[in-house]
PDB file of C-alpha atoms in Angstrom:
ATOM      1  CA  MET W 199     -33.712  19.222  -4.351  1.00 97.00           C
ATOM      2  CA  ARG W 200     -33.094  18.420  -7.630  1.00 98.00           C
ATOM      3  CA  LEU W 201     -35.973  16.656  -9.582  1.00 98.00           C
ATOM      4  CA  LEU W 202     -36.244  14.791 -13.383  1.00 98.00           C
ATOM      5  CA  VAL W 203     -39.696  14.958 -14.861  1.00 98.00           C
ATOM      6  CA  ILE W 204     -40.840  12.561 -17.762  1.00 98.00           C
ATOM      7  CA  ASP W 205     -44.199  13.042 -19.675  1.00 98.00           C
ATOM      8  CA  THR W 206     -44.998  11.071 -22.496  1.00 98.00           C
ATOM      9  CA  ALA W 207     -49.026  10.492 -22.100  1.00 96.00           C
ATOM     10  CA  LEU W 208     -50.397  13.102 -23.797  1.00 96.00           C
ATOM     11  CA  GLY W 209     -49.525  15.170 -27.490  1.00 95.00           C
ATOM     12  CA  ALA W 210     -45.374  15.909 -26.169  1.00 97.00           C
ATOM     13  CA  CYS W 211     -42.304  14.502 -24.962  1.00 97.00           C
ATOM     14  CA  THR W 212     -40.805  15.978 -22.288  1.00 98.00           C
ATOM     15  CA  ALA W 213     -37.495  15.186 -19.848  1.00 98.00           C
ATOM     16  CA  ALA W 214     -36.535  18.640 -17.689  1.00 98.00           C
ATOM     17  CA  VAL W 215     -34.297  19.097 -14.900  1.00 98.00           C
ATOM     18  CA  PHE W 216     -35.353  21.169 -11.981  1.00 98.00           C
ATOM     19  CA  GLU W 217     -33.427  22.386  -8.798  1.00 98.00           C
ATOM     20  CA  ASP W 218     -35.293  24.323  -5.774  1.00 97.00           C
ATOM     21  CA  GLY W 219     -38.213  25.239  -8.586  1.00 95.00           C
ATOM     22  CA  LEU W 220     -35.812  26.753 -11.151  1.00 98.00           C
ATOM     23  CA  PRO W 221     -35.286  25.310 -14.339  1.00 98.00           C
ATOM     24  CA  LEU W 222     -31.955  23.934 -15.232  1.00 98.00           C
ATOM     25  CA  ALA W 223     -32.483  22.049 -18.552  1.00 98.00           C
ATOM     26  CA  VAL W 224     -35.629  21.480 -20.379  1.00 98.00           C
ATOM     27  CA  ARG W 225     -36.867  19.617 -23.402  1.00 98.00           C
ATOM     28  CA  PHE W 226     -40.302  19.905 -24.750  1.00 98.00           C
ATOM     29  CA  GLU W 227     -40.895  18.513 -28.341  1.00 97.00           C
ATOM     30  CA  PRO W 228     -44.598  18.295 -29.346  1.00 96.00           C
ATOM     31  CA  MET W 229     -45.634  14.716 -31.121  1.00 96.00           C
ATOM     32  CA  THR W 230     -48.362  12.264 -31.114  1.00 91.00           C
ATOM     33  CA  LYS W 231     -46.305   9.076 -31.666  1.00 93.00           C
ATOM     34  CA  GLY W 232     -42.759   8.015 -31.769  1.00 95.00           C
ATOM     35  CA  HIS W 233     -41.948   8.839 -27.740  1.00 96.00           C
ATOM     36  CA  GLN W 234     -40.292   5.817 -27.347  1.00 95.00           C
ATOM     37  CA  GLU W 235     -37.849   6.269 -29.745  1.00 96.00           C
ATOM     38  CA  ARG W 236     -37.147  10.085 -28.121  1.00 97.00           C
ATOM     39  CA  ILE W 237     -37.515  10.025 -24.402  1.00 97.00           C
ATOM     40  CA  GLY W 238     -34.277   8.106 -23.499  1.00 97.00           C
ATOM     41  CA  GLY W 239     -32.116  11.277 -25.852  1.00 97.00           C
ATOM     42  CA  LEU W 240     -34.307  14.189 -24.228  1.00 98.00           C
ATOM     43  CA  VAL W 241     -33.211  12.824 -20.818  1.00 98.00           C
ATOM     44  CA  ARG W 242     -29.879  12.228 -21.847  1.00 98.00           C
ATOM     45  CA  ASP W 243     -29.914  15.661 -23.191  1.00 98.00           C
ATOM     46  CA  VAL W 244     -30.808  17.773 -20.064  1.00 98.00           C
ATOM     47  CA  ILE W 245     -29.313  15.560 -17.588  1.00 98.00           C
ATOM     48  CA  ALA W 246     -26.167  16.347 -19.556  1.00 98.00           C
ATOM     49  CA  GLU W 247     -26.886  19.971 -19.613  1.00 98.00           C
ATOM     50  CA  ALA W 248     -27.804  20.301 -16.178  1.00 98.00           C
ATOM     51  CA  GLY W 249     -24.409  19.464 -15.153  1.00 97.00           C
ATOM     52  CA  ARG W 250     -23.039  16.426 -12.182  1.00 96.00           C
ATOM     53  CA  GLY W 251     -24.982  13.325 -13.614  1.00 97.00           C
ATOM     54  CA  PHE W 252     -27.748  10.955 -12.674  1.00 98.00           C
ATOM     55  CA  ASP W 253     -26.668  10.650  -9.238  1.00 97.00           C
ATOM     56  CA  SER W 254     -27.117  14.089  -8.649  1.00 98.00           C
ATOM     57  CA  LEU W 255     -31.046  13.355  -8.631  1.00 98.00           C
ATOM     58  CA  ASP W 256     -32.985  13.095  -6.020  1.00 98.00           C
ATOM     59  CA  ARG W 257     -36.342  12.567  -6.849  1.00 98.00           C
ATOM     60  CA  ILE W 258     -37.958  11.277 -10.342  1.00 98.00           C
ATOM     61  CA  GLY W 259     -41.689  12.593 -11.455  1.00 98.00           C
ATOM     62  CA  VAL W 260     -43.850  10.648 -14.018  1.00 98.00           C
ATOM     63  CA  THR W 261     -47.129  11.603 -15.686  1.00 98.00           C
ATOM     64  CA  VAL W 262     -49.232   8.465 -14.874  1.00 97.00           C
ATOM     65  CA  GLY W 263     -52.727   9.640 -16.737  1.00 95.00           C
ATOM     66  CA  PRO W 264     -55.285   9.709 -18.226  1.00 96.00           C
ATOM     67  CA  GLY W 265     -53.994   9.620 -22.116  1.00 94.00           C
ATOM     68  CA  SER W 266     -52.200   7.460 -24.540  1.00 90.00           C
ATOM     69  CA  PHE W 267     -52.480   3.962 -23.318  1.00 89.00           C
ATOM     70  CA  THR W 268     -48.886   3.293 -25.038  1.00 91.00           C
ATOM     71  CA  GLY W 269     -47.396   6.726 -24.431  1.00 92.00           C
ATOM     72  CA  LEU W 270     -48.105   6.451 -20.788  1.00 92.00           C
ATOM     73  CA  ARG W 271     -46.838   3.254 -20.440  1.00 94.00           C
ATOM     74  CA  VAL W 272     -43.311   4.650 -22.039  1.00 96.00           C
ATOM     75  CA  GLY W 273     -43.294   7.551 -19.832  1.00 97.00           C
ATOM     76  CA  LEU W 274     -43.694   5.036 -16.621  1.00 97.00           C
ATOM     77  CA  ALA W 275     -41.193   2.533 -17.763  1.00 97.00           C
ATOM     78  CA  PHE W 276     -38.398   4.584 -18.718  1.00 98.00           C
ATOM     79  CA  ALA W 277     -38.787   6.728 -15.250  1.00 98.00           C
ATOM     80  CA  GLN W 278     -39.356   3.315 -12.830  1.00 98.00           C
ATOM     81  CA  GLY W 279     -36.633   1.615 -14.454  1.00 97.00           C
ATOM     82  CA  LEU W 280     -34.378   4.977 -13.910  1.00 98.00           C
ATOM     83  CA  GLY W 281     -35.691   5.115 -10.404  1.00 98.00           C
ATOM     84  CA  ALA W 282     -34.155   1.376  -9.413  1.00 98.00           C
ATOM     85  CA  ALA W 283     -31.078   1.761 -11.272  1.00 98.00           C
ATOM     86  CA  LEU W 284     -30.501   5.324  -9.055  1.00 98.00           C
ATOM     87  CA  ASP W 285     -32.625   3.894  -5.720  1.00 98.00           C
ATOM     88  CA  ARG W 286     -34.369   7.268  -6.077  1.00 98.00           C
ATOM     89  CA  PRO W 287     -38.063   7.694  -5.711  1.00 98.00           C
ATOM     90  CA  VAL W 288     -40.298   8.005  -8.844  1.00 98.00           C
ATOM     91  CA  VAL W 289     -43.790   9.649  -8.144  1.00 98.00           C
ATOM     92  CA  GLY W 290     -47.112  10.034 -10.176  1.00 98.00           C
ATOM     93  CA  ILE W 291     -48.758  12.926 -11.477  1.00 98.00           C
ATOM     94  CA  SER W 292     -51.997  13.112 -12.861  1.00 98.00           C
ATOM     95  CA  ALA W 293     -52.040  14.763 -16.495  1.00 98.00           C
ATOM     96  CA  LEU W 294     -55.104  16.439 -15.733  1.00 98.00           C
ATOM     97  CA  ASP W 295     -54.209  17.734 -12.392  1.00 97.00           C
ATOM     98  CA  ALA W 296     -50.662  18.901 -14.170  1.00 98.00           C
ATOM     99  CA  LEU W 297     -52.940  20.699 -17.493  1.00 98.00           C
ATOM    100  CA  ALA W 298     -54.378  22.835 -14.359  1.00 97.00           C
ATOM    101  CA  ALA W 299     -50.939  23.614 -12.895  1.00 96.00           C
ATOM    102  CA  SER W 300     -50.078  24.800 -16.268  1.00 97.00           C
ATOM    103  CA  LEU W 301     -52.842  27.787 -15.592  1.00 94.00           C
ATOM    104  CA  GLU W 302     -50.744  29.532 -13.176  1.00 83.00           C
ATOM    105  CA  GLU W 303     -52.046  33.173 -13.633  1.00 79.00           C
ATOM    106  CA  ALA W 304     -55.731  31.437 -13.535  1.00 76.00           C
ATOM    107  CA  THR W 305     -58.152  32.940 -11.139  1.00 81.00           C
ATOM    108  CA  GLY W 306     -61.459  31.505 -11.224  1.00 90.00           C
ATOM    109  CA  PRO W 307     -62.514  27.774 -11.467  1.00 95.00           C
ATOM    110  CA  VAL W 308     -60.159  25.684 -13.904  1.00 96.00           C
ATOM    111  CA  ALA W 309     -61.474  22.416 -15.717  1.00 97.00           C
ATOM    112  CA  ALA W 310     -58.697  20.182 -17.167  1.00 98.00           C
ATOM    113  CA  LEU W 311     -60.287  17.904 -20.187  1.00 98.00           C
ATOM    114  CA  ILE W 312     -58.129  15.879 -22.244  1.00 98.00           C
ATOM    115  CA  ASP W 313     -59.403  14.562 -25.314  1.00 97.00           C
ATOM    116  CA  ALA W 314     -60.773  10.853 -25.230  1.00 95.00           C
ATOM    117  CA  ARG W 315     -62.280  10.255 -28.393  1.00 93.00           C
ATOM    118  CA  ARG W 316     -65.634   8.869 -28.668  1.00 91.00           C
ATOM    119  CA  GLY W 317     -67.834  11.753 -27.509  1.00 95.00           C
ATOM    120  CA  GLN W 318     -65.673  11.602 -24.474  1.00 96.00           C
ATOM    121  CA  VAL W 319     -63.362  13.726 -22.398  1.00 97.00           C
ATOM    122  CA  TYR W 320     -61.397  12.946 -19.824  1.00 98.00           C
ATOM    123  CA  ALA W 321     -61.826  15.871 -16.969  1.00 98.00           C
ATOM    124  CA  ARG W 322     -61.181  17.362 -13.506  1.00 98.00           C
ATOM    125  CA  LEU W 323     -62.594  20.655 -12.249  1.00 97.00           C
ATOM    126  CA  PHE W 324     -60.668  22.215  -9.872  1.00 96.00           C
ATOM    127  CA  ALA W 325     -62.484  26.057  -7.603  1.00 92.00           C
ATOM    128  CA  ASN W 326     -59.740  27.693  -5.604  1.00 87.00           C
ATOM    129  CA  GLY W 327     -56.916  25.609  -6.159  1.00 84.00           C
ATOM    130  CA  SER W 328     -58.804  22.518  -5.139  1.00 91.00           C
ATOM    131  CA  ALA W 329     -59.635  19.534  -6.720  1.00 95.00           C
ATOM    132  CA  LEU W 330     -63.687  19.296  -7.106  1.00 95.00           C
ATOM    133  CA  GLY W 331     -63.285  15.644  -7.708  1.00 95.00           C
ATOM    134  CA  PRO W 332     -61.848  12.536  -9.447  1.00 95.00           C
ATOM    135  CA  ASP W 333     -60.468  11.983 -12.596  1.00 96.00           C
ATOM    136  CA  GLU W 334     -63.015  10.730 -15.097  1.00 96.00           C
ATOM    137  CA  ALA W 335     -63.930   9.575 -18.654  1.00 96.00           C
ATOM    138  CA  LEU W 336     -67.251  11.808 -19.330  1.00 97.00           C
ATOM    139  CA  SER W 337     -69.377  12.035 -22.016  1.00 97.00           C
ATOM    140  CA  LEU W 338     -69.461  15.445 -23.668  1.00 97.00           C
ATOM    141  CA  GLU W 339     -72.529  16.142 -22.578  1.00 97.00           C
ATOM    142  CA  GLU W 340     -72.051  14.977 -18.690  1.00 97.00           C
ATOM    143  CA  ALA W 341     -68.515  17.157 -19.014  1.00 97.00           C
ATOM    144  CA  ALA W 342     -70.238  19.950 -20.420  1.00 97.00           C
ATOM    145  CA  ARG W 343     -73.509  19.782 -17.646  1.00 96.00           C
ATOM    146  CA  ARG W 344     -70.353  19.895 -14.820  1.00 96.00           C
ATOM    147  CA  VAL W 345     -68.839  22.886 -16.025  1.00 95.00           C
ATOM    148  CA  ALA W 346     -71.511  24.865 -16.647  1.00 94.00           C
ATOM    149  CA  GLU W 347     -71.962  24.244 -12.787  1.00 93.00           C
ATOM    150  CA  ILE W 348     -69.240  26.248 -11.378  1.00 90.00           C
ATOM    151  CA  GLY W 349     -70.006  28.845 -13.309  1.00 81.00           C
ATOM    152  CA  PRO W 350     -69.276  31.413 -16.833  1.00 82.00           C
ATOM    153  CA  ASP W 351     -65.492  31.736 -15.346  1.00 90.00           C
ATOM    154  CA  VAL W 352     -63.970  28.426 -15.680  1.00 95.00           C
ATOM    155  CA  ALA W 353     -61.169  28.595 -17.750  1.00 96.00           C
ATOM    156  CA  LEU W 354     -60.823  25.392 -19.922  1.00 97.00           C
ATOM    157  CA  VAL W 355     -57.031  23.683 -20.395  1.00 97.00           C
ATOM    158  CA  GLY W 356     -55.933  20.878 -22.599  1.00 97.00           C
ATOM    159  CA  ASN W 357     -56.181  19.232 -25.618  1.00 96.00           C
ATOM    160  CA  GLY W 358     -60.511  18.366 -24.878  1.00 97.00           C
ATOM    161  CA  ALA W 359     -61.129  22.054 -24.109  1.00 97.00           C
ATOM    162  CA  ALA W 360     -61.890  23.231 -28.125  1.00 95.00           C
ATOM    163  CA  VAL W 361     -63.704  19.798 -28.403  1.00 97.00           C
ATOM    164  CA  LEU W 362     -66.140  20.728 -25.830  1.00 97.00           C
ATOM    165  CA  ALA W 363     -66.405  24.538 -26.887  1.00 95.00           C
ATOM    166  CA  GLU W 364     -66.689  23.485 -30.451  1.00 96.00           C
ATOM    167  CA  ALA W 365     -69.395  20.799 -29.129  1.00 96.00           C
ATOM    168  CA  PHE W 366     -71.607  23.632 -26.971  1.00 95.00           C
ATOM    169  CA  PRO W 367     -71.008  26.844 -28.412  1.00 93.00           C
ATOM    170  CA  ALA W 368     -73.721  28.530 -26.641  1.00 91.00           C
ATOM    171  CA  LEU W 369     -71.737  28.047 -23.321  1.00 91.00           C
ATOM    172  CA  LYS W 370     -69.444  30.846 -22.270  1.00 90.00           C
ATOM    173  CA  PHE W 371     -65.709  30.184 -20.961  1.00 93.00           C
ATOM    174  CA  ALA W 372     -63.066  32.877 -19.329  1.00 92.00           C
ATOM    175  CA  ARG W 373     -60.622  30.864 -21.318  1.00 93.00           C
ATOM    176  CA  ILE W 374     -60.118  28.242 -23.302  1.00 95.00           C
ATOM    177  CA  ASP W 375     -56.326  26.900 -23.638  1.00 96.00           C
ATOM    178  CA  ASP W 376     -55.909  23.579 -25.608  1.00 95.00           C
ATOM    179  CA  ARG W 377     -52.377  22.554 -25.216  1.00 96.00           C
ATOM    180  CA  VAL W 378     -50.898  19.563 -26.359  1.00 96.00           C
ATOM    181  CA  ALA W 379     -49.489  18.694 -23.062  1.00 97.00           C
ATOM    182  CA  PRO W 380     -48.582  20.279 -19.216  1.00 98.00           C
ATOM    183  CA  SER W 381     -45.477  22.810 -18.800  1.00 98.00           C
ATOM    184  CA  PRO W 382     -42.616  21.183 -17.426  1.00 98.00           C
ATOM    185  CA  GLU W 383     -42.998  24.099 -14.573  1.00 98.00           C
ATOM    186  CA  ALA W 384     -46.018  22.564 -13.811  1.00 98.00           C
ATOM    187  CA  LEU W 385     -44.694  18.904 -13.529  1.00 98.00           C
ATOM    188  CA  ALA W 386     -41.757  20.071 -11.661  1.00 98.00           C
ATOM    189  CA  ARG W 387     -44.081  21.958  -8.707  1.00 97.00           C
ATOM    190  CA  LEU W 388     -46.283  18.769  -8.392  1.00 98.00           C
ATOM    191  CA  ALA W 389     -43.206  16.284  -8.078  1.00 98.00           C
ATOM    192  CA  ALA W 390     -41.671  18.089  -5.544  1.00 98.00           C
ATOM    193  CA  ALA W 391     -44.895  18.132  -3.837  1.00 97.00           C
ATOM    194  CA  ALA W 392     -46.146  14.942  -4.109  1.00 98.00           C
ATOM    195  CA  ASP W 393     -45.488  11.685  -1.507  1.00 97.00           C
ATOM    196  CA  PRO W 394     -44.158   9.340  -2.838  1.00 96.00           C
ATOM    197  CA  ALA W 395     -46.027   6.673  -0.362  1.00 96.00           C
ATOM    198  CA  THR W 396     -49.586   8.778  -2.120  1.00 96.00           C
ATOM    199  CA  HIS W 397     -48.627   9.614  -5.471  1.00 97.00           C
ATOM    200  CA  PRO W 398     -47.182   5.525  -6.456  1.00 96.00           C
ATOM    201  CA  PRO W 399     -45.738   5.911 -10.463  1.00 97.00           C
ATOM    202  CA  ARG W 400     -48.807   3.281 -11.890  1.00 95.00           C
ATOM    203  CA  PRO W 401     -51.326   4.247 -15.128  1.00 95.00           C
ATOM    204  CA  LEU W 402     -54.043   5.889 -14.432  1.00 93.00           C
ATOM    205  CA  TYR W 403     -56.261   3.824 -16.795  1.00 91.00           C
ATOM    206  CA  LEU W 404     -60.445   5.543 -16.887  1.00 89.00           C
ATOM    207  CA  ARG W 405     -60.974   3.571 -20.197  1.00 74.00           C
ATOM    208  CA  ALA W 406     -60.641   0.221 -21.033  1.00 64.00           C
ATOM    209  CA  PRO W 407     -58.160  -0.056 -24.036  1.00 58.00           C
ATOM    210  CA  ASP W 408     -59.817   0.144 -27.384  1.00 53.00           C
ATOM    211  CA  ALA W 409     -57.314  -2.633 -28.538  1.00 47.00           C
ATOM    212  CA  ILE W 410     -58.752  -6.137 -27.571  1.00 50.00           C
ATOM    213  CA  PRO W 411     -56.689  -9.610 -27.679  1.00 50.00           C
ATOM    214  CA  PRO W 412     -57.428 -11.974 -31.043  1.00 53.00           C
ATOM    215  CA  SER W 413     -59.949 -14.301 -30.404  1.00 55.00           C
ATOM    216  CA  ARG W 414     -57.713 -17.042 -32.024  1.00 53.00           C
ATOM    217  CA  LEU W 415     -53.553 -17.611 -32.186  1.00 57.00           C
ATOM    218  CA  PRO W 416     -51.723 -17.307 -35.692  1.00 59.00           C
ATOM    219  CA  GLY W 417     -52.734 -20.740 -37.642  1.00 59.00           C
ATOM    220  CA  GLN W 418     -55.638 -22.067 -35.133  1.00 60.00           C
ATOM    221  CA  PRO W 419     -58.120 -22.862 -36.864  1.00 62.00           C
ATOM    222  CA  ARG W 420     -61.597 -20.570 -36.783  1.00 60.00           C
ATOM    223  CA  GLN W 421     -64.440 -21.871 -34.247  1.00 58.00           C
ATOM    224  CA  PRO W 422     -67.518 -22.865 -36.425  1.00 56.00           C
ATOM    225  CA  ALA W 423     -70.423 -20.472 -35.816  1.00 50.00           C
ATOM    226  CA  SER W 424     -73.064 -21.964 -33.077  1.00 46.00           C
TER     227      SER W 424
END
């Protein structure tokens, strides 16, 4: 299977082509903004380097969140548009699942954590390679309690790892990996294994957006206070 993976949900812009698990072309650029301007060029570059063009793709995988509201929509829109143009299936990948899968050498439990700010993290815990629950938005206190429950040998991964470790210095962890985004290899493995019927490319929002629509249109008079 030849597949293209795209990730713009977190602190990097990733595009990569893999075939039967082997990387043919990979681009990974750390960034906190600007994904919209870079993703098209990165995809163009990896397709050219991999050879045989867009028509050679069998599948497209894209991260669906949780993550940046703007960033993940950029990747989803690009992947869905490309999938429609090529008539190829597009599968959605949880950013938390991909972060956990990035720790290939981890032998104990894993906590994938994304900094959600405002004293929260997006979290998913894993043991023996299986998720212990759904993707959730948790307070730092609740996340610390959940992590402590699965033992002192847990590995933390994601940009929320250091946030949790700094907030609770008394907790001991086997490892703290504060990478800004999943590895392209992890994205490719999950995209290849995903069933398109059960992994649709739909955004995974665990919290309402911080931005709210304006209460009045430009030029519209203010409503008198009641």
